[in-house]
PDB file of C-alpha atoms in Angstrom:
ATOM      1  CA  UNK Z   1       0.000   0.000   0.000  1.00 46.00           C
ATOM      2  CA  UNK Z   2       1.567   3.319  -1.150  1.00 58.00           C
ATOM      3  CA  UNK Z   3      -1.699   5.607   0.559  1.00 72.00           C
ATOM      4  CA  UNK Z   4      -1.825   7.179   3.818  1.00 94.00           C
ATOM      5  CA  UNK Z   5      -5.486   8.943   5.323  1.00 97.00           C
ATOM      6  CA  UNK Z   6      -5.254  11.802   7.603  1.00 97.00           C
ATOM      7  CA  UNK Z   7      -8.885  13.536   8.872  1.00 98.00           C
ATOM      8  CA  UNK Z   8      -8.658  17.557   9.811  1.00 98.00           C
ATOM      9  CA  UNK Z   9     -12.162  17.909  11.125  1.00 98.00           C
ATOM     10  CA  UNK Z  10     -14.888  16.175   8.826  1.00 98.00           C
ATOM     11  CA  UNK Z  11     -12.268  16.413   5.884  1.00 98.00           C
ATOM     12  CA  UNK Z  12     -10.705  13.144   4.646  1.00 98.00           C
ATOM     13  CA  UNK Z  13      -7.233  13.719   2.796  1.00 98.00           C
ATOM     14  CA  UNK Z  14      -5.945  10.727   1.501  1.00 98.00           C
ATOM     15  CA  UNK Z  15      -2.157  10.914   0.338  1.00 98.00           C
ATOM     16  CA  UNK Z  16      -1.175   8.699  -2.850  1.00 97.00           C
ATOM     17  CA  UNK Z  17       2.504   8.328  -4.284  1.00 97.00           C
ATOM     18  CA  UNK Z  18       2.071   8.648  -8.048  1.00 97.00           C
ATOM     19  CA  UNK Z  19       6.212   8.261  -8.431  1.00 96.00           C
ATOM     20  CA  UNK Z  20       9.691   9.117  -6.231  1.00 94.00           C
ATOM     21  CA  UNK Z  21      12.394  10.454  -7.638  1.00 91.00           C
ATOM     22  CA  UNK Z  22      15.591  11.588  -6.163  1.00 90.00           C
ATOM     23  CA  UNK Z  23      17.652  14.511  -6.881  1.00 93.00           C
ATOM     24  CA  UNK Z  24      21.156  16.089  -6.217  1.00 95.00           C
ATOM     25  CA  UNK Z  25      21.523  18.341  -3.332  1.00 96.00           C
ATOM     26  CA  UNK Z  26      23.506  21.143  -4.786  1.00 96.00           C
ATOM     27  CA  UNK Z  27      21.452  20.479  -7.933  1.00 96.00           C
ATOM     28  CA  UNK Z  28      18.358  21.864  -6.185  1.00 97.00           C
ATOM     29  CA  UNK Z  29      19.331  24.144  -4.456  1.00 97.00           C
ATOM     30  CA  UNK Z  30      22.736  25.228  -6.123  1.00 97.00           C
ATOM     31  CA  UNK Z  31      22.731  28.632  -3.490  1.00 97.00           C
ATOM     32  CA  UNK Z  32      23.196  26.409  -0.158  1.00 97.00           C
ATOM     33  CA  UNK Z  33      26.288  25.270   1.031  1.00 96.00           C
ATOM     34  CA  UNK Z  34      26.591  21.865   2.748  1.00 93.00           C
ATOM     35  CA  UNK Z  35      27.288  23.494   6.198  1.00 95.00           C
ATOM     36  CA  UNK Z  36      24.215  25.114   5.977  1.00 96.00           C
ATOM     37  CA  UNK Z  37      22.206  21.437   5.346  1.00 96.00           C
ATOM     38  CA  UNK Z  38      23.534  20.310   8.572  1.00 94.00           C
ATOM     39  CA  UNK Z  39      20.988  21.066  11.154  1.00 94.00           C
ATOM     40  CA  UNK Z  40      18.290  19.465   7.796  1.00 95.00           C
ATOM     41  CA  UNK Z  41      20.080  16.432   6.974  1.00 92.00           C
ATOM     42  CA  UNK Z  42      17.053  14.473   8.874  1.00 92.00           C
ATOM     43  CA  UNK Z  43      15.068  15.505   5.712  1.00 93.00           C
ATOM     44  CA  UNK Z  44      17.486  14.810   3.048  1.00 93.00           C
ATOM     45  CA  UNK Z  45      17.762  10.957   1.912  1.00 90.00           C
ATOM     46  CA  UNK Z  46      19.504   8.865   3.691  1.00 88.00           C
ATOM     47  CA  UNK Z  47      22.804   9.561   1.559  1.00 88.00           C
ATOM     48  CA  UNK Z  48      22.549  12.525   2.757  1.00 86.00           C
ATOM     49  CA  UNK Z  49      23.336  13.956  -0.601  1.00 91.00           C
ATOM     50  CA  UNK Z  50      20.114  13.956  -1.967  1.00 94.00           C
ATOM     51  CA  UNK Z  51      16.694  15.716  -1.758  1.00 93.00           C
ATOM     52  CA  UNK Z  52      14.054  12.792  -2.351  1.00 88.00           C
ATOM     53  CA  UNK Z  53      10.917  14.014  -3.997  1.00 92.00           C
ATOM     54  CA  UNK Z  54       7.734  12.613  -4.296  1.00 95.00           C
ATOM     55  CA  UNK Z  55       5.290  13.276  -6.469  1.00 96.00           C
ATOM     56  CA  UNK Z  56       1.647  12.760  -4.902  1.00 96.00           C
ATOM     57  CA  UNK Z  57      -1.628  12.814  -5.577  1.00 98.00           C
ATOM     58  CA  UNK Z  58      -4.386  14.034  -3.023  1.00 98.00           C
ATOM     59  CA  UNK Z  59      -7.692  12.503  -2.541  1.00 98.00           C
ATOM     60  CA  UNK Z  60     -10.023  14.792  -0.878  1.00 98.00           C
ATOM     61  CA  UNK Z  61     -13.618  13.685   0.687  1.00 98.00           C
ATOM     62  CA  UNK Z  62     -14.966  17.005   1.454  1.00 98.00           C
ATOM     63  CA  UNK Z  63     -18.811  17.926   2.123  1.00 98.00           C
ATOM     64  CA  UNK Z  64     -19.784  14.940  -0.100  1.00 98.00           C
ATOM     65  CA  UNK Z  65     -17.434  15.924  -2.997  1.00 98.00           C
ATOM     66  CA  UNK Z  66     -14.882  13.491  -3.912  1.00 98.00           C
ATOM     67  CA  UNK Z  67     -11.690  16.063  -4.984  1.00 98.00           C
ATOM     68  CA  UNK Z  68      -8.491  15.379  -7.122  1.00 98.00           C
ATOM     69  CA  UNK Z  69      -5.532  17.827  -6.073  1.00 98.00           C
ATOM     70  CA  UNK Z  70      -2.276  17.463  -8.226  1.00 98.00           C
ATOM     71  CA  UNK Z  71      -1.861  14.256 -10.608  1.00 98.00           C
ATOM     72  CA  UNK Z  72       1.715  13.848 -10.251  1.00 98.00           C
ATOM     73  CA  UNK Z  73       3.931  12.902 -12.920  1.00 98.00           C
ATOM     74  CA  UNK Z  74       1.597  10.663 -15.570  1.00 98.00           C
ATOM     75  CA  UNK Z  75       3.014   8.412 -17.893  1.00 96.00           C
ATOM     76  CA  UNK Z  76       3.735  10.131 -20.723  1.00 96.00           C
ATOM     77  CA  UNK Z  77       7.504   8.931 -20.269  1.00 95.00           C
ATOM     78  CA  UNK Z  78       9.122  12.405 -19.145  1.00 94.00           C
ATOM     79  CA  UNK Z  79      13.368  12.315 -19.628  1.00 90.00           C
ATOM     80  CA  UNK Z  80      14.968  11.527 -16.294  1.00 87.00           C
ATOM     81  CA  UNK Z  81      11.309  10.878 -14.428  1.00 89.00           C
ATOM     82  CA  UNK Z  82       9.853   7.202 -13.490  1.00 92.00           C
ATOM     83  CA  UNK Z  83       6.188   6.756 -15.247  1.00 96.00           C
ATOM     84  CA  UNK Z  84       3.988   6.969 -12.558  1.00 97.00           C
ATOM     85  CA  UNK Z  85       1.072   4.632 -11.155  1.00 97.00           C
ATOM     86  CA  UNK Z  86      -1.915   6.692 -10.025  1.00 98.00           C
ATOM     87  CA  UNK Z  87      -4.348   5.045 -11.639  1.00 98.00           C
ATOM     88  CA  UNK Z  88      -2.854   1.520  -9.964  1.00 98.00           C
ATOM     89  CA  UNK Z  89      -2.345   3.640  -6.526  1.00 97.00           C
ATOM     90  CA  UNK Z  90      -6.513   4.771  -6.923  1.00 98.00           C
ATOM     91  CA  UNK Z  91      -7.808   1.265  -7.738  1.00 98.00           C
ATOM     92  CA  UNK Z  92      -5.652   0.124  -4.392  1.00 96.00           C
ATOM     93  CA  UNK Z  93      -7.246   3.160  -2.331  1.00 96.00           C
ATOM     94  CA  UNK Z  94     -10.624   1.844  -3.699  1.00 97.00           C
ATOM     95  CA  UNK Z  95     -10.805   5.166  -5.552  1.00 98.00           C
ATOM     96  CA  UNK Z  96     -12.885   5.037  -8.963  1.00 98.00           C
ATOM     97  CA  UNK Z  97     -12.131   8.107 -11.724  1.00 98.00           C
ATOM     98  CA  UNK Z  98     -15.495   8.028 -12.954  1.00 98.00           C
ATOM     99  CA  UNK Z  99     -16.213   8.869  -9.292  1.00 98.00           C
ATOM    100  CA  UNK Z 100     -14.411  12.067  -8.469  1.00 98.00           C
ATOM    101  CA  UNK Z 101     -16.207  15.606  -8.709  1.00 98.00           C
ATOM    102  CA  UNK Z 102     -13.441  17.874  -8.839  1.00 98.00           C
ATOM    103  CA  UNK Z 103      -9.730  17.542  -9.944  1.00 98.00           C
ATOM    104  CA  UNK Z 104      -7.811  21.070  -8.984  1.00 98.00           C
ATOM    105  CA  UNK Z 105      -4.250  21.919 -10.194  1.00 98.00           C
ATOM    106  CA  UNK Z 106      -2.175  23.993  -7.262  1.00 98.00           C
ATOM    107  CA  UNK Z 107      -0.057  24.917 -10.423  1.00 98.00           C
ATOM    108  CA  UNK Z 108       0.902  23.599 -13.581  1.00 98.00           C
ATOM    109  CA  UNK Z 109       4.292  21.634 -13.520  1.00 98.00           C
ATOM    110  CA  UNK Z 110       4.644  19.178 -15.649  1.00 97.00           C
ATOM    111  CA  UNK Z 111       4.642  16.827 -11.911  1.00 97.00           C
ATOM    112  CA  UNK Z 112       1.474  18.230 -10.805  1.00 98.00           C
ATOM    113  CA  UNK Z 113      -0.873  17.860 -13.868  1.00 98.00           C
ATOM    114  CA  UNK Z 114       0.497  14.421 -15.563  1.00 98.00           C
ATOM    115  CA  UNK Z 115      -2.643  12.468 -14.951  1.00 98.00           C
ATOM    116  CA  UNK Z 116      -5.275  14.952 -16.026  1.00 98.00           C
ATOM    117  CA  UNK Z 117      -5.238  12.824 -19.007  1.00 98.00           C
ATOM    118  CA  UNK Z 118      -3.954   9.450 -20.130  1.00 98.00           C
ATOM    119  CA  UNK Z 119      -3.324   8.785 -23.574  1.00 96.00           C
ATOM    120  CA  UNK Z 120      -6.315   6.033 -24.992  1.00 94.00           C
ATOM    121  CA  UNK Z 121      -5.952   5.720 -29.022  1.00 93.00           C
ATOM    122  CA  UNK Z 122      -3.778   8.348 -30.096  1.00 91.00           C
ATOM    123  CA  UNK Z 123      -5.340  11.065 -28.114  1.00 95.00           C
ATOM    124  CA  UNK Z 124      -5.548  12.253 -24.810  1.00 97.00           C
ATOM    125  CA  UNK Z 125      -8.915  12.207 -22.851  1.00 98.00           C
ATOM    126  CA  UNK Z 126      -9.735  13.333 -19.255  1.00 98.00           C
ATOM    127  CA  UNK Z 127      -8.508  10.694 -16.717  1.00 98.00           C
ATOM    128  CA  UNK Z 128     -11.400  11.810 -14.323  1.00 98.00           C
ATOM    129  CA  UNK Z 129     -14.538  12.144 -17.116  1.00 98.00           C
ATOM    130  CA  UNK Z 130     -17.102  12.957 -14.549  1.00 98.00           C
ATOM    131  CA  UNK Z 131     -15.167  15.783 -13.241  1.00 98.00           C
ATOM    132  CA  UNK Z 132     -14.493  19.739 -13.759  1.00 98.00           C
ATOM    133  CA  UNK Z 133     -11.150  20.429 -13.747  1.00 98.00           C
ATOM    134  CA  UNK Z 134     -10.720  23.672 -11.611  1.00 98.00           C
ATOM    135  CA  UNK Z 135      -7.409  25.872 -12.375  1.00 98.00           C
ATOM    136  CA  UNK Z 136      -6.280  29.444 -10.490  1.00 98.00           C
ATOM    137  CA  UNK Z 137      -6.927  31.693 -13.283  1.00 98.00           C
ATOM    138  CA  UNK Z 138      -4.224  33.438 -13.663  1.00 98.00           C
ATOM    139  CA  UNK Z 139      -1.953  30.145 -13.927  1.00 98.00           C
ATOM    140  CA  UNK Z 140      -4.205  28.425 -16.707  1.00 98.00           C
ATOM    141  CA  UNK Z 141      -3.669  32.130 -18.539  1.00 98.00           C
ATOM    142  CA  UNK Z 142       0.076  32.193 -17.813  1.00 98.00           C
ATOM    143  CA  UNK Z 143       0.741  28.438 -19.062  1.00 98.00           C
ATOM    144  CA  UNK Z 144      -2.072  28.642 -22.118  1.00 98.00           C
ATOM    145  CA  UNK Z 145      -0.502  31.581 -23.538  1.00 98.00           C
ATOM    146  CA  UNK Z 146       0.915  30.076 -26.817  1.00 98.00           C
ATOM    147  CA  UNK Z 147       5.067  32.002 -26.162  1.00 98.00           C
ATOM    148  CA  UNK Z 148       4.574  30.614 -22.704  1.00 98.00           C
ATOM    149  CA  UNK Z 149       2.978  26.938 -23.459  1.00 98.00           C
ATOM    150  CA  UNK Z 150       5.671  26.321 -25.886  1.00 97.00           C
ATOM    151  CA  UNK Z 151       8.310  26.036 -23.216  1.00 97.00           C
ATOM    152  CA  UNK Z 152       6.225  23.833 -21.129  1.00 98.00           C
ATOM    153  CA  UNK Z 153       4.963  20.953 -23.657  1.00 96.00           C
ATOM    154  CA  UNK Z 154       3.215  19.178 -21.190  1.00 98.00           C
ATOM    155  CA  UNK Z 155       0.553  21.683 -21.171  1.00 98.00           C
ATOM    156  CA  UNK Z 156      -0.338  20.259 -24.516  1.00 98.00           C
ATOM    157  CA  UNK Z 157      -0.886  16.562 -23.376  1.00 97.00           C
ATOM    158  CA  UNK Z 158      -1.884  17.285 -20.018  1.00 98.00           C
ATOM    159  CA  UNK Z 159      -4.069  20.555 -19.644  1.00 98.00           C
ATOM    160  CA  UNK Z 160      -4.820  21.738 -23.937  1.00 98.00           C
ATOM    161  CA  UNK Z 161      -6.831  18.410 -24.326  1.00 98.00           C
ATOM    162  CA  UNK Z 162      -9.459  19.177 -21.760  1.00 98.00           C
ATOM    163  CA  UNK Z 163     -10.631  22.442 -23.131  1.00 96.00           C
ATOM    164  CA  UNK Z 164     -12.437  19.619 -25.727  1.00 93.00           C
ATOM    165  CA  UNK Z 165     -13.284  17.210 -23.556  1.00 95.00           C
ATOM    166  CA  UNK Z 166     -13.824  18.578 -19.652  1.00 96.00           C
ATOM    167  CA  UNK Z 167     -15.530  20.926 -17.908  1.00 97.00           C
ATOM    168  CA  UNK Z 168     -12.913  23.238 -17.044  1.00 98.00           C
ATOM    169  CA  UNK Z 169     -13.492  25.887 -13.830  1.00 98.00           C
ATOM    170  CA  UNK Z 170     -11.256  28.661 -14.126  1.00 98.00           C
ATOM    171  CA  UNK Z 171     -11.601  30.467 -10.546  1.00 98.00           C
ATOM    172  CA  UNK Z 172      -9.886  34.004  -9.257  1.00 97.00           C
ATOM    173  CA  UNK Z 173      -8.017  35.116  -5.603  1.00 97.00           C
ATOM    174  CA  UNK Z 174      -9.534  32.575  -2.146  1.00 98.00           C
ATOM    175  CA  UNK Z 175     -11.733  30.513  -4.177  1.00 98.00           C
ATOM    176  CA  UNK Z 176     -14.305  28.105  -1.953  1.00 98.00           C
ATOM    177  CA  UNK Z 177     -14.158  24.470  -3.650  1.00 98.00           C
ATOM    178  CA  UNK Z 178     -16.334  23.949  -0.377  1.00 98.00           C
ATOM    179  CA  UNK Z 179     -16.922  25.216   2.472  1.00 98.00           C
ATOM    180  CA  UNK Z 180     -14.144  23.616   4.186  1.00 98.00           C
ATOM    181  CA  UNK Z 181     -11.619  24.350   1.117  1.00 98.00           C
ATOM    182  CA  UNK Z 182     -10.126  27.375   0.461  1.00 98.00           C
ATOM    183  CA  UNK Z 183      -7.872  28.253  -2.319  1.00 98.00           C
ATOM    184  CA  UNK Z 184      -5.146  30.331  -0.546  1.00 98.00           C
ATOM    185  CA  UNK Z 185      -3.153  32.375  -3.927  1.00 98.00           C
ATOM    186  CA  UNK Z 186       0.780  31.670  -3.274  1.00 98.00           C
ATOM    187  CA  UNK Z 187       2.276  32.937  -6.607  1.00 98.00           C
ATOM    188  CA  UNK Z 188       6.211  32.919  -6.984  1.00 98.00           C
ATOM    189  CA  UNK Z 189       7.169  29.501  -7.529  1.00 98.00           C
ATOM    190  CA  UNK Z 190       4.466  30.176 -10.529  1.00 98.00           C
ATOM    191  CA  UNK Z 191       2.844  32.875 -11.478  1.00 98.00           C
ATOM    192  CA  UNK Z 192      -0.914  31.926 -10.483  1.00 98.00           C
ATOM    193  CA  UNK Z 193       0.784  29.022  -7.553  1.00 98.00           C
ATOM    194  CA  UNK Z 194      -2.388  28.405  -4.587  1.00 98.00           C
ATOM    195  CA  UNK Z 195      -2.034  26.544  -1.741  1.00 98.00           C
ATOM    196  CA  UNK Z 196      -5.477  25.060  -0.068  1.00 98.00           C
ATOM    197  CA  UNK Z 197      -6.639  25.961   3.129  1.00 98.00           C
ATOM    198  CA  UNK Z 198      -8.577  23.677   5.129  1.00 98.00           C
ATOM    199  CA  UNK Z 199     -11.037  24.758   7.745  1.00 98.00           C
ATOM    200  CA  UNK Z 200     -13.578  22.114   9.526  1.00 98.00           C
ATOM    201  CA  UNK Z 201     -14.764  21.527  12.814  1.00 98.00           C
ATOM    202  CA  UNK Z 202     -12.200  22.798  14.671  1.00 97.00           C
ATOM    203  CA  UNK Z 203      -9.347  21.911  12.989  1.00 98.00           C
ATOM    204  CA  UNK Z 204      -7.192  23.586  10.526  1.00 98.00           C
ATOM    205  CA  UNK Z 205      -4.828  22.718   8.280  1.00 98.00           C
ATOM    206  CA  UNK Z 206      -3.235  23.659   4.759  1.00 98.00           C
ATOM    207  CA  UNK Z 207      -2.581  21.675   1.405  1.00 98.00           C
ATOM    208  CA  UNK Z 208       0.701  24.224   0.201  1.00 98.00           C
ATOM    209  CA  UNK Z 209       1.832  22.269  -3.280  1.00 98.00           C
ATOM    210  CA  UNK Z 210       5.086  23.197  -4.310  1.00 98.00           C
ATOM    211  CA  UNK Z 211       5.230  26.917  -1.871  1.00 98.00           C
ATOM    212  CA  UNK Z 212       8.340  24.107  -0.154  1.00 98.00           C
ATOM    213  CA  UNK Z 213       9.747  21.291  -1.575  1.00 97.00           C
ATOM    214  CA  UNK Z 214      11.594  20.349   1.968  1.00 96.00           C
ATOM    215  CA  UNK Z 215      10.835  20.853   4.928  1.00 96.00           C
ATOM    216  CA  UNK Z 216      13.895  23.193   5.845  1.00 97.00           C
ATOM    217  CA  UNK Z 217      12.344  25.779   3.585  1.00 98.00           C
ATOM    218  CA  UNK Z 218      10.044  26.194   6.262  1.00 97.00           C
ATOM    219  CA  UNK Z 219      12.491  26.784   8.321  1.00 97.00           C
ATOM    220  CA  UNK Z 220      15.053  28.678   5.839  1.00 98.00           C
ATOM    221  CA  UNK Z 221      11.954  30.536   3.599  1.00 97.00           C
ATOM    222  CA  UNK Z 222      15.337  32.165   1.675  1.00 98.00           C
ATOM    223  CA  UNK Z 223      16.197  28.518   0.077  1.00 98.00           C
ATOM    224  CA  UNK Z 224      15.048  29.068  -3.417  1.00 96.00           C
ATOM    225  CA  UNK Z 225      15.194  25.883  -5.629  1.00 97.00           C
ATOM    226  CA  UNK Z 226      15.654  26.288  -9.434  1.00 97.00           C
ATOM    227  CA  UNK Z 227      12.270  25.231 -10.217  1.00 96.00           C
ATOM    228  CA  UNK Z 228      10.849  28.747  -8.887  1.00 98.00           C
ATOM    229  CA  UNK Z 229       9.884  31.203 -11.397  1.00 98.00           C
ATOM    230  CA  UNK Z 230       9.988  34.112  -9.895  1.00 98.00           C
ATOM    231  CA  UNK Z 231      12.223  33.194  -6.462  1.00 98.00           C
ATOM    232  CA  UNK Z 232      12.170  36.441  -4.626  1.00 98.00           C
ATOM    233  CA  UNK Z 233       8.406  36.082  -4.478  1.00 98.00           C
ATOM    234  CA  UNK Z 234       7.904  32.649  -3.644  1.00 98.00           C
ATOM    235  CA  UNK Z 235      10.364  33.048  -0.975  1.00 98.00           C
ATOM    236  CA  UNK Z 236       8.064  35.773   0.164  1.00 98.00           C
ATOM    237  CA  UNK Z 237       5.012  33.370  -0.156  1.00 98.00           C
ATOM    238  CA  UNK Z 238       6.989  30.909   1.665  1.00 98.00           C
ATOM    239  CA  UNK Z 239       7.711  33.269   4.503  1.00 98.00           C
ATOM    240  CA  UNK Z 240       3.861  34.470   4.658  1.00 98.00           C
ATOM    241  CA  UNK Z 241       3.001  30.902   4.986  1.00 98.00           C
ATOM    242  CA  UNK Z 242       5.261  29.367   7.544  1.00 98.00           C
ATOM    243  CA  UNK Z 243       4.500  32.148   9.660  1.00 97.00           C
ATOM    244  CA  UNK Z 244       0.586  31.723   9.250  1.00 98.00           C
ATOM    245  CA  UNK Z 245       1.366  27.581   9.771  1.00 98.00           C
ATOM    246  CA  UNK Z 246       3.152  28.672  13.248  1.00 96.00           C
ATOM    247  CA  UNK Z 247       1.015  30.871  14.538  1.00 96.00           C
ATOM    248  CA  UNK Z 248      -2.318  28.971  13.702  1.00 97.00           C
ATOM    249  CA  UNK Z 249      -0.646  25.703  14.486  1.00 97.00           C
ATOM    250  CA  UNK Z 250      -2.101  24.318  11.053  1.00 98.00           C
ATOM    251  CA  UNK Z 251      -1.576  21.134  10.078  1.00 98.00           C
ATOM    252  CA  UNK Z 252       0.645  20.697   6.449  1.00 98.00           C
ATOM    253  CA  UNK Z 253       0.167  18.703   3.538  1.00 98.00           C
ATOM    254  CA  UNK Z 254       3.014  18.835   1.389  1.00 96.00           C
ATOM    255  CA  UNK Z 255       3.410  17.406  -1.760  1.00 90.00           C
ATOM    256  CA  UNK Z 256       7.461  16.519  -2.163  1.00 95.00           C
ATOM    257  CA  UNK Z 257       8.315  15.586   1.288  1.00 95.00           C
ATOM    258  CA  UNK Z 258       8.731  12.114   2.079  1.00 92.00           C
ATOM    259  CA  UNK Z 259       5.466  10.406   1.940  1.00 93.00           C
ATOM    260  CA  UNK Z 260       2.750  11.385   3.116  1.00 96.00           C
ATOM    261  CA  UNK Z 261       3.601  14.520   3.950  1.00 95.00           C
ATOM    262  CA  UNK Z 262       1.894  15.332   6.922  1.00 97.00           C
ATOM    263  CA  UNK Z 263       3.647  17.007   9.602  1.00 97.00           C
ATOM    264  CA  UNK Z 264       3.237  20.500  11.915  1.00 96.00           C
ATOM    265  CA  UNK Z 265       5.399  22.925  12.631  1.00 96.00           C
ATOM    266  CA  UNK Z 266       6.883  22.903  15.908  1.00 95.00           C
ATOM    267  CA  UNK Z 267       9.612  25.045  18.455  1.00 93.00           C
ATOM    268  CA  UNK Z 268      11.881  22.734  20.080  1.00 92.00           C
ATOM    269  CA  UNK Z 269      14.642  24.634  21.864  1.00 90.00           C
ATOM    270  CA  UNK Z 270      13.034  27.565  20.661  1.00 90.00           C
ATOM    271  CA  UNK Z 271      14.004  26.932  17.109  1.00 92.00           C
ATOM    272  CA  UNK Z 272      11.438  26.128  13.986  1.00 94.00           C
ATOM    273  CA  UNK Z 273      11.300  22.521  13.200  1.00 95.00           C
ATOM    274  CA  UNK Z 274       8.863  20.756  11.213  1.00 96.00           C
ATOM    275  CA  UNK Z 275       7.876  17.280  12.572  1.00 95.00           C
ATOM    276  CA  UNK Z 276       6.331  14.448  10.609  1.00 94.00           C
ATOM    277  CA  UNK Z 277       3.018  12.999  11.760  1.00 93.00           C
TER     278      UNK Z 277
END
């Protein structure tokens, strides 16, 4: 089994691995010196070398909507990335496609949108055909734009196919996909980037995507990997949001830690430290 469950109030968030890769240190983040990883080597692989990355998908139960966030990777046989298993990983979690109401895009990577399609006869169709696909406006603008989509040629497998074939949901700023989901606008590692903030019963927690892609960025917001856009921002972003998951004591969801990626920020000796649940 390759799924974990974790319930903030009444919402059920169920964490699936579409793929893992593994990555260079000093490839990521190119700006950080070794001596700096050493109080953050307890969430580097166990080389010690290397960040490892998964790439998730999140099932989301949520006011009797069954929600998609991020597809992962696909397998549409990316250079240097594993094909990935989602549809394998969903049939395990006793997940049907034809099931799920909403699939929503915290940005479009090429690792976040892979399985908004799957390739059946020559063409691409909607891997979820019962749902609408809901993107952050000014992302799906961003990435559509033909100058911009030609640098990222997954949009044209993954995201230009459902304009045909999907319902597609373009929403603006702290969207509601229910009452207990809140899209929470986080641009800088892309232009239109949201997290999604999760308020039920009591409990609170946030979905971030790719605002960190390890956990000492929550601790270091300055860390800017290569795959931000516009890094001064996101590290802003980043900032914003570590602060808010402090100070509200929100539970995280993140997408590239080690699976599943639930954890809370914590002070232990007085200093930041992000501990896995």
């Amino acid at each position: 089994m390759t799924h974990s469950t974790l319930n903030i109030g009444n919402v059920e968030l169920l964490a699936l691995v579409d793929t893992v890769a593994r990555a260079p240190v000093k490839a990521i983040f190119p700006d950080v010196t070794p001596e700096q990883w050493l109080p953050y080597h307890a969430y580097l692989a166990d080389d010690g070398a290397t960040l490892p990355l998964t790439m998730p998908a999140f099932v989301v139960r949520s006011r009797g909507k069954t929600i998609v966030i991020d597809t992962g990777i696909g397998a549409k046989n990316r250079p240097g990335v594993p094909n990935g298993r989602l549809p394998e990983a969903l049939a395990e979690a006793g997940v049907d496609p034809a099931a799920v109401d909403i699939v929503m895009a915290t940005h479009i990577h090429i690792d976040h949108v892979g399985w908004h399609t799957t390739e059946r006869d020559g063409r691409f169709v909607p891997t979820f055909p019962n749902a609408t696909y809901v993107f952050h406006r000014p992302e799906y603008e961003f990435f559509t734009e033909p100058a911009n989509a030609a640098k990222a040629p997954w949009v044209a497998d993954c995201v230009a196919p459902l304009e045909r074939r999907a319902e597609i949901s373009l929403v603006d700023g702290e969207h509601k996909l229910t009452d207990d989901l809140t899209l929470m606008p986080t641009p800088g590692h892309t232009p239109g980037h949201v997290a999604v903030g999760i308020i039920s019963a009591g409990e609170s927690g946030v979905l971030f995507g790719d605002v960190a892609h390890n956990a000492a960025q929550l601790i270091e917001p300055d860390w800017m990997p290569i795959f931000d856009m516009n890094p001064a921002l996101a590290s802003e972003s980043r900032a914003k949001l570590a602060q808010k998951i402090e100070d509200e004591g929100l539970i995280t969801v993140a997408g590239h830690f080690t699976h599943p990626g639930f954890g809370r920020l914590v002070r232990v000796e007085g200093r930041r430290t992000w501990s896995a649940l």
